[in-house]
Phi, psi and omega in degrees: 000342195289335191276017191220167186273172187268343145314277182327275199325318185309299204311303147017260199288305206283305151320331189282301181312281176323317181310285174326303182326292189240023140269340213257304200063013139341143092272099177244027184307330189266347177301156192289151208284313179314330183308304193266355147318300190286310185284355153295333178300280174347318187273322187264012161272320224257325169268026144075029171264157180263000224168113147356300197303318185277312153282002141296304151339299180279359183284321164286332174259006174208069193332312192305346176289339211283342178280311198294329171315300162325320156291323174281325197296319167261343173053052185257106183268103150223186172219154195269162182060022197298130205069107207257339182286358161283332166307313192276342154290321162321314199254014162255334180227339178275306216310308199284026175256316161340305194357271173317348152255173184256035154185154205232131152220142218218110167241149181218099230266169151065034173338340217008251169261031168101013169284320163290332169322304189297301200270008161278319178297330172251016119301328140324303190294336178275349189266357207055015183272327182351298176332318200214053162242155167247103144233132184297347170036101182242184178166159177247007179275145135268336153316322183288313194282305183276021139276338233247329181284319192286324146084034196250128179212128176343173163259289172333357171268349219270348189286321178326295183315292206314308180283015180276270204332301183307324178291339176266033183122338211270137176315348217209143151317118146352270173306021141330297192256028160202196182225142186266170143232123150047225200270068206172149190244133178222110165340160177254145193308306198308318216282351195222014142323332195259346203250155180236112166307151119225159169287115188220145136244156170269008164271351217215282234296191153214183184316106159266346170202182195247114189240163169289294237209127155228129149212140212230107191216132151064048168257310184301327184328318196295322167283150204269201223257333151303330203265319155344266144344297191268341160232021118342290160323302165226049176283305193329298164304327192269321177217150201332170176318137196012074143256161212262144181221158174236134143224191186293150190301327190255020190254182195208158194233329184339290162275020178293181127348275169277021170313304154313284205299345174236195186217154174290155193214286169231090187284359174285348177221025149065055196233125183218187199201135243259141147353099197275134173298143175279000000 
């Protein structure tokens, strides 16, 4: 980027965006723009282009760039049980309203490779709700979603892992819910028996199903303040009479659209909860 001006780069960059939309079906048009700069930098040192221009070019002439592109574009980095008192509130003050129905669906919007999956699906299961829960796991990687299917995790993350999970509550050894192979943890198969993977955006897609629980956690950040707005909406849509949204520590419902459609429910771990129609 340094040789070109920042004017020059946008222009770039807003082509590149359009390329994707609509060779792609991609959209990240709406994503925050400082976002998709650095991770564009990023992408076009480590794939050897001199130029925006120039990986648009090779994108048009090669589909096959468009995967590896997707990995700098979405990133995906978590952890499990990550800020662990939003887990421990899910499961002290939501899992027991969760209860109260006789079948649960649950989404977990931007998923990435499965970690937050992991640590709700096994707070369910210590709450006895699993059995008679659904969760959708969406995400726009698909690389990301079949590791996230696979449920395969370094071993070196697991001291990590472990001490979220011990700070939200958890009942039980860690090691409990996986297994080793060689240098690596494989989640136990029943925890994702209940889950439907599928490829979803909150830039382009709409509502597919009517859920209890949305969380969406450190996804929004990324987005400017329309793309927000809109999939705000439809967690609103999406979910039933007083159900629950999660987002992320640094995200905010303050200035939404649909702001007026929910309520604070625990605003110290950003759990708010939807609004009853008059």
């Amino acid at each position: 980027f340094l040789s070109r001006s920042a004017p020059e780069i946008d222009f770039e960059i807003k082509l590149l965006l359009e390329t994707l939309f609509f060779k792609f079906n991609s959209d990240f048009r709406d994503y925050s723009l400082a976002s998709i700069r650095r991770r564009l930098g990023v992408a076009q040192a480590r794939m050897g282009f001199s130029s925006i221009s120039r990986l648009q070019d090779q994108l048009l002439n090669d589909p096959s760039v468009f995967d590896t592109l997707l990995q700098y574009l979405t990133v995906p980095t978590s952890e499990m049980f990550r800020d662990p008192s939003y887990f421990l509130a899910l499961r002290k003050e939501v899992f027991p309203n969760l209860a109260t129905y006789s079948s649960l669906k649950i989404w977990i919007a931007g998923c990435s490779t499965g970690e937050e999956l992991y640590s709700i699906a096994i707070l369910l299961d210590e709450e006895g709700l699993l059995s008679r829960s659904i969760l959708y796991a969406t995400d726009i990687n698909p690389r990301s979603l079949k590791a996230a299917e696979s449920g395969t995790y370094r071993l070196d993350y697991l001291a990590k892992f472990t001490a979220n999970y011990q700070k939200s509550g958890g009942r039980r050894a860690f090691s409990d819910y996986y297994q080793v192979a060689g240098d690596h943890a494989i989640f136990q198969g029943r925890l994702r028996e209940k889950v439907v993977f599928a490829d979803h955006s909150l830039a382009t897609d709409s509502v597919f199903a009517e859920v209890q629980l949305v969380s969406c956690r450190n996804v929004l950040i990324y987005f400017n303040r329309p793309l927000q707005d809109r999939a705000f909406r439809l967690f609103r849509d999406s979910l039933s009479y007083r159900g629950f949204l999660g987002i992320g520590s640094k995200e905010s419902m303050r200035f939404s659209a649909v702001g007026q459609d929910f309520e604070d429910f625990l605003p110290r771990e950003k759990i708010y909860r939807k609004r009853a129609v008059a």
